[in-house]
Coordinates of C-alpha atoms in Angstrom, one line a residue:
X1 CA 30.5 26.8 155.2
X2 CA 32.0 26.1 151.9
X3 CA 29.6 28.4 149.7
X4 CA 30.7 31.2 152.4
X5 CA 34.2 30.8 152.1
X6 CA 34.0 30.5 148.0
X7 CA 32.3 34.0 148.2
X8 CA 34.8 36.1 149.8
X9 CA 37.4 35.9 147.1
X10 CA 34.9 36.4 144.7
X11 CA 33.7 40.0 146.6
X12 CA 37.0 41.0 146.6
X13 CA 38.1 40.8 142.9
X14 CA 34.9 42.6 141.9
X15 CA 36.3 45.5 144.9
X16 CA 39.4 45.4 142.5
X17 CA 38.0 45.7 139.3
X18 CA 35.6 48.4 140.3
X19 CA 38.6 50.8 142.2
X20 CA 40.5 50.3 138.2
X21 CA 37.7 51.5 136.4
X22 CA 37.9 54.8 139.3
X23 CA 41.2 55.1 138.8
X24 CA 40.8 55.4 134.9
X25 CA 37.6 57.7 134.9
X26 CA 39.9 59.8 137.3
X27 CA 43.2 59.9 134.9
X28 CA 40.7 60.8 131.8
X29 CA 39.5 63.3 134.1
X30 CA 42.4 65.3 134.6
X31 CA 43.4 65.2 130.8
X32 CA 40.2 67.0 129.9
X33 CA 40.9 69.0 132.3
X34 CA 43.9 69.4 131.1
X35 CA 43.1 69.9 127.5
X36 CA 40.3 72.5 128.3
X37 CA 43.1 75.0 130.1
X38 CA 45.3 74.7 127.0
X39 CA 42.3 75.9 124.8
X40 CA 41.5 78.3 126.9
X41 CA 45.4 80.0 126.8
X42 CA 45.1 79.4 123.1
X43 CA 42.2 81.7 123.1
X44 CA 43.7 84.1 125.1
X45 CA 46.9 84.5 122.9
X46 CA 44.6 85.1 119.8
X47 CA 42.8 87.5 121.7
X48 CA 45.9 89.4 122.3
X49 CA 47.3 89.1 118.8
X50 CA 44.4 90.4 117.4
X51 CA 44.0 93.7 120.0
X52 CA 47.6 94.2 119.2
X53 CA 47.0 94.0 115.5
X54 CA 44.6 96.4 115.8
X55 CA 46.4 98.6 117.6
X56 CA 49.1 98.5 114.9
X57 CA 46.4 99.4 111.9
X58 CA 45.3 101.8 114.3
X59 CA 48.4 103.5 114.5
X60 CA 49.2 103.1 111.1
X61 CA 46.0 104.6 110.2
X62 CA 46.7 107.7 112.5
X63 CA 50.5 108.6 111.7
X64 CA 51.7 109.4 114.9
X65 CA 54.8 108.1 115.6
X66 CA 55.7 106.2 112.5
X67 CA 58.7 106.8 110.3
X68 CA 57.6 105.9 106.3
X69 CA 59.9 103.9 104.7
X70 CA 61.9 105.1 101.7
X71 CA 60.8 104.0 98.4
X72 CA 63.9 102.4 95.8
X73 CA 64.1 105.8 94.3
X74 CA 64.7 108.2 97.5
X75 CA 67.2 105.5 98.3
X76 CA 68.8 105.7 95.1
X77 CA 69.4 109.5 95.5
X78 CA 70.8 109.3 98.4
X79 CA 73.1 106.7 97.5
X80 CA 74.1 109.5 95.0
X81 CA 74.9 112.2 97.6
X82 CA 76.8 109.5 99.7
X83 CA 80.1 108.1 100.1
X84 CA 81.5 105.0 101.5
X85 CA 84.5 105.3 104.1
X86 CA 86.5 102.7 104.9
X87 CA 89.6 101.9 107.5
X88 CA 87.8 104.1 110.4
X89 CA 88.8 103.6 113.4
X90 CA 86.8 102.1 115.6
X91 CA 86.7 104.3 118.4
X92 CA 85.7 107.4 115.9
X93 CA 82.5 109.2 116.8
X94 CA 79.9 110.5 113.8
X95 CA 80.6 114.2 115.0
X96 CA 84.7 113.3 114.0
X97 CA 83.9 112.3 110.8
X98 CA 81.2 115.5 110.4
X99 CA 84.6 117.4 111.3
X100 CA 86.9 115.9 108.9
X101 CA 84.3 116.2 105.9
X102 CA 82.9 119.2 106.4
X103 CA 84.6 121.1 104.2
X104 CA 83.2 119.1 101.5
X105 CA 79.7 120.7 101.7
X106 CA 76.5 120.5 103.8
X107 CA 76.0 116.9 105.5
X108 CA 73.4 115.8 106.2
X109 CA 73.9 112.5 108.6
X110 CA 77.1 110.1 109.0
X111 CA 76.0 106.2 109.7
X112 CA 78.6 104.1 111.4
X113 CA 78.1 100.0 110.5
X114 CA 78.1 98.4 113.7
X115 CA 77.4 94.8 114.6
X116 CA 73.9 93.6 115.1
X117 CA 75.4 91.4 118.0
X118 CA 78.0 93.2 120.0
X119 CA 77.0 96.6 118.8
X120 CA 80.6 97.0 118.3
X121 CA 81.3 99.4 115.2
X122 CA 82.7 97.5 111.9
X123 CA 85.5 100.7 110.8
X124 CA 83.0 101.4 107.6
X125 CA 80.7 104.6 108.0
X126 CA 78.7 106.5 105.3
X127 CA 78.2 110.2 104.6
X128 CA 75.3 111.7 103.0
X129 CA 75.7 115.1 101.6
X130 CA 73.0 117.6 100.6
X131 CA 74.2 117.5 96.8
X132 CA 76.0 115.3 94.6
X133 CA 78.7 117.5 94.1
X134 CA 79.9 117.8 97.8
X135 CA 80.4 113.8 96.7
X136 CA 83.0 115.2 93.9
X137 CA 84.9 117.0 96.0
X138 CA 85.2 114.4 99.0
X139 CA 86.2 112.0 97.0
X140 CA 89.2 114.0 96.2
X141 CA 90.3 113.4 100.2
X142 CA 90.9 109.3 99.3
X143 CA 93.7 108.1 101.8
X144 CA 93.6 111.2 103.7
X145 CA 94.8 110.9 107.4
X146 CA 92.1 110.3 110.2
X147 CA 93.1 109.5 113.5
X148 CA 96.0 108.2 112.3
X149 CA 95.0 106.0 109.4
X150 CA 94.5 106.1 106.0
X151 CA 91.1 106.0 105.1
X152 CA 89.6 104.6 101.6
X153 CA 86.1 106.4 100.0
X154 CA 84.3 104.9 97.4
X155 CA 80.8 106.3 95.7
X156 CA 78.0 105.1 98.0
X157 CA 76.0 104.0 94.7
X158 CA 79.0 102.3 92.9
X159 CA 79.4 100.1 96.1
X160 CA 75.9 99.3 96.0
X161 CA 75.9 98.4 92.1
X162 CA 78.8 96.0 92.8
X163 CA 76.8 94.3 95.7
X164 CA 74.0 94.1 93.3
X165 CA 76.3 92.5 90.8
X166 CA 78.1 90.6 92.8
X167 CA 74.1 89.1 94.0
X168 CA 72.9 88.5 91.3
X169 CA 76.1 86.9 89.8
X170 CA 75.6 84.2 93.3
X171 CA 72.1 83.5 92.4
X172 CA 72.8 82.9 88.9
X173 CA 75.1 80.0 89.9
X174 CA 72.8 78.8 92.5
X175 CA 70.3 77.7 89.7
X176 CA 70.7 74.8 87.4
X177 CA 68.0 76.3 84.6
X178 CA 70.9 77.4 82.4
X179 CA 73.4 74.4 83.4
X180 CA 73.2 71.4 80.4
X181 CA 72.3 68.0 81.8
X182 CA 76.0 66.5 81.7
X183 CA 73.8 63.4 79.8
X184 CA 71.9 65.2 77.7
X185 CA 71.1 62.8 74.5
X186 CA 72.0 65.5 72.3
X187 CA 76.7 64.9 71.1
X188 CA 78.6 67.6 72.0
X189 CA 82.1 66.8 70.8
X190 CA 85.2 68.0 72.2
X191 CA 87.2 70.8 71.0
X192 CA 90.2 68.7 69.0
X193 CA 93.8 69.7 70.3
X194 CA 95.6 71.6 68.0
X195 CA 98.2 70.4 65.8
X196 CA 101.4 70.2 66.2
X197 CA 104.0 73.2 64.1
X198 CA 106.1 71.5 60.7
X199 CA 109.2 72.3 63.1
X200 CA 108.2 69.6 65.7
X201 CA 107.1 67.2 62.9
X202 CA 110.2 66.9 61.7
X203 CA 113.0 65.0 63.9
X204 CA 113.0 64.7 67.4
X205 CA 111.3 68.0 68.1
X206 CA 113.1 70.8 69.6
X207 CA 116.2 69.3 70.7
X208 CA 116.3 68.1 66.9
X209 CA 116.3 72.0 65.6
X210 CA 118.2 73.1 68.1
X211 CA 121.1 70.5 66.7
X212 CA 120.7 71.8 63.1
X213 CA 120.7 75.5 63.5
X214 CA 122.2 76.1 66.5
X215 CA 125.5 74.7 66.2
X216 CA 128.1 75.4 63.9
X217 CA 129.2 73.0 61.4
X218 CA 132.5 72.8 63.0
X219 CA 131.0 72.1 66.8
X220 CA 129.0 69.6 65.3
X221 CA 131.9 67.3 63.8
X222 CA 133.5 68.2 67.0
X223 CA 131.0 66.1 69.0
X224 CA 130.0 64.0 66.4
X225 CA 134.0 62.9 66.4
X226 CA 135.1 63.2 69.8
X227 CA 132.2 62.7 71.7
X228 CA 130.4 60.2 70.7
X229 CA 129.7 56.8 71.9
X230 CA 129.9 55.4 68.4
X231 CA 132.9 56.7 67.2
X232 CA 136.2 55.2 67.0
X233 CA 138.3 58.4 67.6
X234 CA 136.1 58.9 70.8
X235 CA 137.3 60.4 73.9
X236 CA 137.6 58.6 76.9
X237 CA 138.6 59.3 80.6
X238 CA 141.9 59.1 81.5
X239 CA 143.1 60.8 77.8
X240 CA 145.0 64.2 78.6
X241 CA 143.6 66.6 76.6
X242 CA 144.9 70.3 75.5
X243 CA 142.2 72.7 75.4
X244 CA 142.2 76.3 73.7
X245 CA 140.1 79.1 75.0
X246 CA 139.5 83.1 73.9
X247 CA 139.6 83.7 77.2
X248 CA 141.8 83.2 80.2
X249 CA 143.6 80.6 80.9
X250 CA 143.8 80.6 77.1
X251 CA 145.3 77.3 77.5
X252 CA 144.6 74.3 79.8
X253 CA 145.5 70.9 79.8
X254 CA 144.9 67.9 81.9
X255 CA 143.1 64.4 82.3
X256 CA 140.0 63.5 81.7
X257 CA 138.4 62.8 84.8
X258 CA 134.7 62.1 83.5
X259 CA 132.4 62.9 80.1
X260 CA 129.0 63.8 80.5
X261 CA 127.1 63.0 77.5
X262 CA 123.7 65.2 76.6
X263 CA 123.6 66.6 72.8
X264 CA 125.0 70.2 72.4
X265 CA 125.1 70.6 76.4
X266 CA 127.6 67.9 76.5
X267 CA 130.8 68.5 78.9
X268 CA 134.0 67.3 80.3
X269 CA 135.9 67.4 83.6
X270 CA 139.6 68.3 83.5
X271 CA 142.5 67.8 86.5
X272 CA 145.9 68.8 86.3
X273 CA 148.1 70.1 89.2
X274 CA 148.9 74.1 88.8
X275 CA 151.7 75.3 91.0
X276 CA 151.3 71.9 93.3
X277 CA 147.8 72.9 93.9
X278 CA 145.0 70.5 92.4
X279 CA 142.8 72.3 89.9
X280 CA 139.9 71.0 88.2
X281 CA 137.8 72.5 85.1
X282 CA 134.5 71.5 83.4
X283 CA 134.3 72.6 80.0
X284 CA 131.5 72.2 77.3
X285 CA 132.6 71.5 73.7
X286 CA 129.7 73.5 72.1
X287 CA 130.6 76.6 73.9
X288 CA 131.6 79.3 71.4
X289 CA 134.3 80.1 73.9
X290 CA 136.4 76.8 72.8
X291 CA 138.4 77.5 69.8
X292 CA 140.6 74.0 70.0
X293 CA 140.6 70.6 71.6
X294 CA 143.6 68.7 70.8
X295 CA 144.0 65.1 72.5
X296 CA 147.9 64.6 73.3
X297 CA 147.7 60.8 74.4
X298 CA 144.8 59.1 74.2
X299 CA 143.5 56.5 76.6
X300 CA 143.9 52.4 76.2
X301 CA 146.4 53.5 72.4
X302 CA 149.1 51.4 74.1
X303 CA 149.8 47.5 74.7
X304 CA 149.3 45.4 77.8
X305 CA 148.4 47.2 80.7
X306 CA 148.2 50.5 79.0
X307 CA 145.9 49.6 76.2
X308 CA 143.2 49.1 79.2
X309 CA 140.1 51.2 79.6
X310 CA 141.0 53.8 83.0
X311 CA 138.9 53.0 85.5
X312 CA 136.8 56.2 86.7
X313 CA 137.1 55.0 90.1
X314 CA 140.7 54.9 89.6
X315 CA 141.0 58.8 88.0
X316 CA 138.9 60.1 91.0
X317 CA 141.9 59.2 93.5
X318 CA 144.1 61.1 91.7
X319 CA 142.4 63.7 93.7
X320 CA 144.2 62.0 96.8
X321 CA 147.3 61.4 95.4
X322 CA 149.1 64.3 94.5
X323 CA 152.6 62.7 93.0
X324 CA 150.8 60.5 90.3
X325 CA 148.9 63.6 88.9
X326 CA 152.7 65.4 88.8
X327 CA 153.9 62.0 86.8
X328 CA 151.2 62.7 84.7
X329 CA 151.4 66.5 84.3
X330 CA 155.5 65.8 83.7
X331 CA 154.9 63.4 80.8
X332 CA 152.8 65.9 79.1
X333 CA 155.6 67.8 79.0
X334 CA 157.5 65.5 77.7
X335 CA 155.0 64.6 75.2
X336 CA 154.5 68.5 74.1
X337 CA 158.0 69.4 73.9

């Protein structure tokens, strides 16, 4: 009883093993199946190139049907009989622009440029004339009116030089034949800057020259005196000053509000009260306008309190305070008279 019951499980896994191996015969099977159909549709399709192949020579052979295709030279003389129109509208027809050129000379067909996907046109057509001196005379209808715009013509075979141009100048910079390897062992040395004129090697450069021959002798004590930081006869704000001009006012005189310091563009800011209305004047010693500055009381010249330095923040409320600046103005008077 124990051999029979030790045989049964042993039956059965060789059931197993054997309905695997069926299972794999049947899957390898179906791919050469599989593998023979797509053979047999490759066969097929070379079949059908090749008839239609034939058919092509064939019909080549024969001529019927078939349009030859222009050689580089019948195109080129018919790029000579054409022109290029631009700015078309795009809902003109070929027999509209036929119309509008016709008095040109014989035409022979109008193409329209439209796009390859929408089919939509592109407002560029070209007409082919029978001769090349209808081209002449077309030519002579640039921005002429058409449907209310102003069209542009250009020579058919001018346009297509410039594309040709314009082409060949693309691929040219595509390539890297004529480019230099940026390390090439050979030294190429730079180009050396060039050197600088006698006139800014002498000084300070331009501000320098403009010092020496622009001014006058005369302007140039006056801010070499007045106006600078290093003299001791040196304006300072807060003096009152007496200015005199070639022009109106020919005469002006007030306090030194501020001095702004930059070479021969250097300027000063003048308040005084004029008919109990503040007035304020900026003027530049260099200017050929001033004839005269004349300083009637100079700031800090006195002792104690007046010998100080004016504060600017001090001199810019005068500007609010209306009776100091008429003390002021009234002891000029004083001081002039």
């Amino acid at each position: 009883m124990a051999d029979a019951t030790e045989a049964i499980p042993n039956s059965s896994a060789a059931d197993t093993v054997i309905d695997e191996e069926e299972e794999e015969n049947k899957e390898i099977l179906a791919m050469k199946q599989r593998v023979e159909e797509m053979e047999r549709e490759a066969n097929t399709l070379r079949e059908l190139q090749a008839a239609a192949e034939k058919q092509e020579n064939a019909d080549e052979a024969s001529g019927d049907g078939s349009v030859a295709m222009e050689t580089e030279d019948e195109r080129a003389l018919a790029d000579s009989r054409s022109i290029f129109v631009g700015s078309v509208d795009y809902s003109a027809t070929p027999e509209e622009i036929q119309q509008h050129f016709q008095s040109c000379g014989v035409i022979n067909r109008v193409t329209i440029l439209c796009d390859k996907f929408t089919g939509h046109p592109k407002g560029f057509a070209y007409v082919e004339f029978a001769d090349t001196e209808a081209v002449d005379t077309a030519l002579a209808m640039d921005n002429s009116l058409f449907r209310g715009r102003l069209i542009k013509l250009v020579p058919a075979l001018l346009l297509t030089s410039m594309l040709a141009r314009s082409l060949r100048q693309w691929t040219r910079s595509l390539t890297t034949v004529a480019s230099d390897y940026p390390f090439a062992k050979v030294i190429i040395p730079p180009t050396p800057p060039a050197l600088p004129t006698p006139a800014l090697l002498k000084g300070k450069g331009l501000m320098e020259h403009v010092r020496q021959h622009i001014l006058s002798p005369e302007k140039q004590k006056l801010l070499a005196t007045l106006f600078s930081r290093h003299s001791p006869d040196r304006i300072q704000p807060g003096s009152v000053l007496r200015v005199t001009m070639n022009h109106a006012p020919n005469v002006f005189t007030g306090v030194v509000l501020s001095i702004r310091r930059r070479g021969p563009d250097t300027s000063f800011l003048l308040r005084n009260v004029v008919n109990r209305t503040g007035v304020e004047m900026q003027f530049f010693p260099a200017s050929p306008h001033i004839t005269e500055i004349q300083m009637i009381k100079k700031e800090g010249s006195g002792g104690g309190k007046a010998g100080r330095r004016a504060r600017r923040a001090k001199l810019f409320y005068l500007r609010d305070s209306p009776e100091k600046m008429t003390n002021i103005s009234q002891g000029v008077r004083g001081v002039s008279a």
